[in-house]
XYZ file of C-alpha atoms in Angstrom:
348
model
C 16.599 106.358 -76.992
C 13.190 104.594 -77.645
C 11.727 103.859 -81.049
C 8.006 104.066 -81.771
C 6.831 101.913 -84.717
C 3.610 103.674 -86.066
C 0.871 101.205 -86.636
C -1.594 103.394 -88.541
C -3.045 101.476 -91.466
C -1.875 97.990 -90.205
C -5.412 96.769 -90.621
C -5.262 97.544 -94.262
C -1.627 96.322 -94.938
C -1.387 93.534 -92.372
C -1.748 90.799 -94.953
C 0.877 92.267 -97.198
C 4.583 92.469 -97.182
C 4.522 95.795 -95.579
C 2.588 94.178 -92.695
C 5.292 91.556 -92.417
C 8.013 94.286 -92.514
C 6.448 96.049 -89.460
C 6.561 92.830 -87.577
C 10.120 92.378 -88.614
C 11.200 95.773 -87.476
C 9.935 95.066 -83.952
C 12.035 91.886 -83.823
C 15.199 93.492 -85.374
C 15.037 96.279 -82.715
C 14.460 93.733 -79.927
C 17.485 91.653 -81.058
C 19.654 94.763 -81.575
C 18.654 95.769 -77.884
C 16.890 98.981 -78.894
C 13.944 99.689 -76.734
C 10.542 100.318 -78.305
C 7.604 102.077 -76.861
C 3.868 101.831 -77.471
C 3.132 105.331 -76.432
C 2.453 107.745 -79.284
C 5.539 110.075 -79.554
C 5.651 110.959 -75.842
C 8.581 108.632 -74.997
C 9.954 108.148 -78.434
C 13.112 109.730 -79.755
C 12.450 108.324 -83.279
C 9.372 107.168 -85.245
C 9.182 104.437 -87.801
C 6.607 105.072 -90.638
C 5.782 102.215 -92.954
C 2.795 103.299 -95.154
C 1.899 106.179 -97.403
C -1.648 106.443 -96.214
C -2.873 110.030 -95.234
C -2.654 109.180 -91.485
C 0.862 108.139 -91.822
C 1.659 111.601 -93.421
C 0.077 113.299 -90.331
C 2.009 111.192 -88.051
C 5.229 111.972 -89.808
C 4.401 115.734 -89.700
C 3.390 115.638 -86.021
C 6.787 113.762 -85.237
C 8.828 116.452 -87.040
C 7.052 119.230 -85.201
C 7.830 117.549 -81.921
C 11.610 117.140 -82.749
C 11.527 113.381 -83.266
C 13.575 111.587 -85.819
C 11.415 110.165 -88.671
C 12.534 106.959 -90.286
C 10.399 106.501 -93.404
C 10.342 103.062 -95.015
C 10.351 103.024 -98.826
C 8.403 99.717 -99.423
C 6.703 100.986 -102.484
C 7.752 102.372 -105.820
C 5.851 103.569 -108.826
C 7.231 100.484 -110.696
C 5.781 97.968 -108.289
C 2.367 99.963 -108.122
C 1.797 99.270 -111.752
C -0.183 96.199 -112.678
C -1.361 95.652 -109.061
C -4.915 96.734 -108.604
C -7.725 98.099 -110.707
C -6.665 101.455 -112.239
C -3.188 101.191 -110.940
C -1.491 101.892 -114.310
C -3.300 105.042 -114.895
C -2.675 106.361 -111.326
C 1.051 105.241 -111.268
C 2.590 108.697 -112.170
C 0.397 110.306 -109.464
C 1.484 107.583 -107.064
C 5.068 108.411 -107.711
C 4.488 111.995 -106.856
C 2.582 111.141 -103.671
C 5.279 108.709 -102.316
C 7.983 111.212 -103.266
C 6.312 113.675 -100.983
C 5.680 111.016 -98.221
C 9.138 109.850 -98.153
C 10.541 113.314 -98.218
C 9.028 113.752 -94.776
C 11.685 111.416 -93.354
C 15.077 112.339 -91.827
C 16.166 109.097 -93.501
C 14.552 106.703 -96.023
C 15.084 102.974 -95.582
C 14.376 100.668 -98.499
C 14.935 96.893 -98.872
C 17.543 96.643 -101.749
C 20.034 98.527 -103.807
C 17.666 98.308 -106.634
C 14.922 100.057 -104.863
C 17.333 102.515 -103.393
C 18.350 103.554 -106.937
C 14.788 103.861 -108.050
C 13.896 106.019 -105.099
C 17.027 108.221 -105.367
C 15.966 108.786 -109.160
C 12.672 110.380 -107.906
C 14.850 113.195 -106.506
C 14.392 112.531 -102.750
C 16.243 114.976 -100.560
C 16.685 112.698 -97.351
C 19.449 110.081 -97.560
C 18.250 106.691 -98.824
C 19.919 103.528 -97.389
C 19.237 99.842 -98.418
C 18.560 97.407 -95.703
C 16.887 94.119 -96.105
C 13.412 93.486 -94.486
C 14.983 90.378 -93.096
C 13.667 86.984 -92.317
C 13.181 85.017 -89.179
C 15.598 82.200 -89.872
C 14.775 80.599 -86.439
C 11.039 80.344 -87.354
C 11.551 79.698 -91.190
C 13.949 76.750 -91.275
C 14.062 73.291 -93.033
C 11.906 70.616 -91.384
C 11.265 67.456 -93.420
C 8.710 66.464 -90.847
C 6.387 69.121 -91.990
C 6.109 67.652 -95.546
C 3.497 65.044 -94.352
C 1.481 67.787 -92.649
C 1.413 69.882 -95.783
C 0.274 66.935 -97.945
C -2.346 65.962 -95.518
C -3.790 69.443 -95.044
C -4.163 69.904 -98.843
C -5.058 66.273 -99.869
C -2.201 65.672 -101.865
C -1.708 62.071 -102.894
C 1.565 60.240 -102.249
C 3.865 60.642 -105.192
C 2.230 63.839 -106.546
C 4.702 66.690 -107.047
C 3.864 70.243 -105.994
C 4.712 73.755 -106.854
C 3.643 76.763 -104.854
C 3.805 80.468 -104.884
C 3.020 83.195 -102.455
C 1.603 86.807 -102.845
C -1.414 89.011 -103.700
C -3.691 87.437 -106.564
C -2.767 90.149 -109.027
C -1.059 90.309 -112.345
C 2.194 91.893 -111.030
C 2.860 88.871 -108.892
C 2.798 86.671 -111.914
C -0.431 84.920 -111.333
C -1.604 84.717 -114.973
C 1.739 83.139 -115.774
C 1.541 80.815 -112.825
C -1.896 79.637 -114.133
C -0.309 79.051 -117.554
C 2.576 77.043 -115.955
C -0.084 74.822 -114.454
C -1.758 74.209 -117.829
C 1.568 73.168 -119.252
C 2.251 70.879 -116.231
C -1.091 69.019 -115.812
C 0.470 66.200 -113.699
C 1.731 68.598 -110.909
C -0.272 70.166 -108.263
C -0.011 74.023 -108.030
C -1.004 75.967 -104.828
C -1.233 79.776 -104.569
C -1.035 81.198 -101.092
C -2.400 84.792 -100.668
C -5.442 86.820 -101.112
C -6.700 90.164 -102.528
C -10.022 91.739 -102.147
C -11.913 90.774 -105.352
C -13.049 94.365 -105.569
C -9.516 95.525 -106.248
C -8.529 92.802 -108.838
C -9.055 93.663 -112.479
C -11.612 91.719 -114.462
C -9.192 89.802 -116.492
C -7.358 88.396 -113.546
C -10.605 87.583 -111.958
C -11.698 85.737 -114.989
C -8.378 83.911 -115.260
C -8.810 82.681 -111.737
C -12.325 81.538 -112.380
C -11.087 79.534 -115.400
C -8.000 78.144 -113.643
C -7.157 74.429 -114.424
C -8.158 71.716 -112.114
C -4.642 71.250 -110.713
C -4.588 74.654 -109.162
C -5.596 75.434 -105.681
C -6.021 78.939 -104.364
C -5.183 78.496 -100.714
C -6.138 82.102 -99.661
C -4.416 84.040 -96.829
C -2.992 81.669 -94.244
C -0.980 82.147 -90.936
C 2.720 81.917 -90.814
C 2.638 78.406 -89.303
C 0.728 77.102 -92.317
C 2.901 78.909 -94.727
C 6.069 77.675 -93.229
C 4.510 74.082 -93.523
C 4.116 74.784 -97.200
C 7.740 75.978 -97.761
C 8.688 72.894 -96.011
C 6.560 70.437 -97.592
C 6.306 71.540 -101.393
C 8.800 70.479 -103.929
C 9.353 73.730 -105.739
C 8.644 77.571 -104.985
C 7.986 79.416 -108.298
C 7.927 83.223 -107.756
C 6.938 84.736 -111.048
C 6.563 88.301 -109.860
C 7.354 90.933 -112.516
C 8.427 93.751 -109.927
C 9.597 93.751 -106.325
C 11.405 95.966 -103.776
C 12.751 92.698 -102.322
C 10.279 89.815 -101.774
C 10.068 88.694 -98.169
C 8.421 85.483 -99.350
C 11.493 84.717 -101.368
C 13.596 84.922 -98.153
C 11.138 82.756 -96.224
C 11.304 80.000 -99.015
C 15.138 80.127 -99.171
C 15.207 80.024 -95.368
C 13.010 76.823 -95.372
C 15.263 75.077 -97.950
C 12.784 74.791 -100.741
C 14.146 74.758 -104.294
C 13.401 78.223 -105.704
C 12.807 79.651 -109.137
C 12.369 83.447 -109.523
C 11.844 85.751 -112.511
C 15.038 87.266 -113.763
C 14.303 90.786 -112.812
C 16.624 93.636 -111.778
C 15.863 93.527 -107.977
C 17.682 90.175 -107.487
C 20.849 91.360 -109.220
C 23.886 90.999 -107.166
C 22.476 88.852 -104.430
C 20.426 86.218 -106.052
C 22.547 84.301 -108.650
C 21.224 81.964 -111.219
C 22.483 78.504 -110.747
C 24.324 79.450 -107.500
C 21.571 79.962 -104.909
C 18.452 80.080 -107.018
C 17.313 79.380 -110.591
C 16.044 82.409 -112.716
C 13.644 82.252 -115.633
C 12.576 85.110 -117.960
C 9.504 83.394 -119.552
C 6.790 80.952 -118.792
C 8.397 78.259 -120.890
C 11.719 78.959 -119.096
C 9.987 78.422 -115.814
C 8.579 75.182 -116.981
C 12.048 74.016 -117.879
C 13.512 75.050 -114.585
C 10.692 73.631 -112.462
C 10.623 70.285 -114.409
C 14.403 70.024 -113.988
C 14.122 70.479 -110.188
C 11.143 67.960 -109.915
C 13.050 65.490 -112.026
C 16.341 65.923 -110.287
C 18.166 66.951 -113.462
C 19.206 70.302 -111.848
C 21.678 70.603 -108.912
C 20.318 71.241 -105.390
C 21.012 74.807 -104.447
C 19.089 74.891 -101.120
C 22.095 75.073 -98.867
C 23.331 78.180 -100.751
C 19.829 79.627 -100.687
C 19.589 79.109 -96.891
C 22.993 81.020 -96.579
C 21.420 84.052 -98.330
C 18.566 84.054 -95.867
C 20.959 83.744 -92.863
C 22.828 86.716 -94.116
C 19.480 88.574 -93.769
C 18.445 87.297 -90.449
C 16.628 89.350 -87.701
C 19.812 89.660 -85.733
C 22.051 90.560 -88.637
C 19.537 93.231 -90.004
C 19.138 94.550 -86.293
C 22.766 95.382 -86.277
C 22.587 97.072 -89.665
C 19.707 99.142 -88.342
C 21.626 100.086 -85.314
C 24.540 101.264 -87.394
C 22.217 103.468 -89.568
C 20.755 104.968 -86.381
C 24.281 105.839 -85.367
C 25.076 107.341 -88.678
C 21.985 109.509 -88.554
C 22.805 110.547 -84.857
C 19.596 108.730 -83.831
C 21.778 106.669 -81.464
C 25.104 107.764 -80.037
C 28.224 106.619 -81.678
C 29.667 103.361 -80.316
C 32.426 104.019 -77.813
C 35.889 102.886 -78.917
C 37.329 100.111 -76.856
C 40.083 101.250 -74.556
C 43.368 99.329 -75.135
C 44.800 97.701 -71.932
C 47.450 99.838 -70.301
C 50.753 98.352 -70.140
C 51.347 97.562 -66.464
C 55.041 96.645 -66.829
C 57.657 99.058 -65.649
C 60.720 99.770 -67.224
């Protein structure tokens, strides 16, 4: 059985977590030895849909009419749509109705965490909903002290200056205003934000905050994954101040690279990211300042080895096997054949 990953809308979402998830799915399937096809539906027994754009709805309907299994990925929720782009708060209830319709076209819905699974099930979805991490390429994103000098040279960071980074769209939901406030409170530290959003989509108050950002902040824009890996390996702390996520691929990338990590204490991390065990958590800008300062000064224990283990549990290979098991459960793949016990050759 071959799988077709529908790429419609990739040009629009390629720089987002959804775009990364599509790339990850291809890699998971490869490592799970599940064949993919680039031919639209003709040779595919199942189709992956990753966006809720109108063309994806048409693709899902066409797949169902042709008798193909539809695996719809629930990357978005109403909760993480809010505080994202201009007008998103007002549109959030309509967005919930739309994604409920979209996801309802799937034979199965896959979403990254137990938290997002519970949210989607609360919408009244009829297809079964399973949680499976978007995964992380732990071969590519891995600790490498040699990249530290490359990072500092690229961004003109003087020797001895400490650095804090974050990654994501330049929107309020990702915690950008608080990141800028954190930089104000820590003027001796260099702050870099990796990620970009079309200015036309950014609310006026966020654009104004960016224009008035303190001098110790650099907006690095969208960068390729090699440059991003260099930043994870070279910076001193990763501060992810997002208010809502369905998982957070960048958190997994940071943990895989072994950078000390502080995340906001929000429900999505419950059960797999543990404060003081594999990450540090904070519930306010001041709490972030205290945690970040403790890491920079060496006052807090190093949790990076435990963080790396979290990433390894969600490696491409591990998630590929989980995806294979879901396929079997949904009769997309045949059930695994039981091993035959060796016959006793001895004669009485």
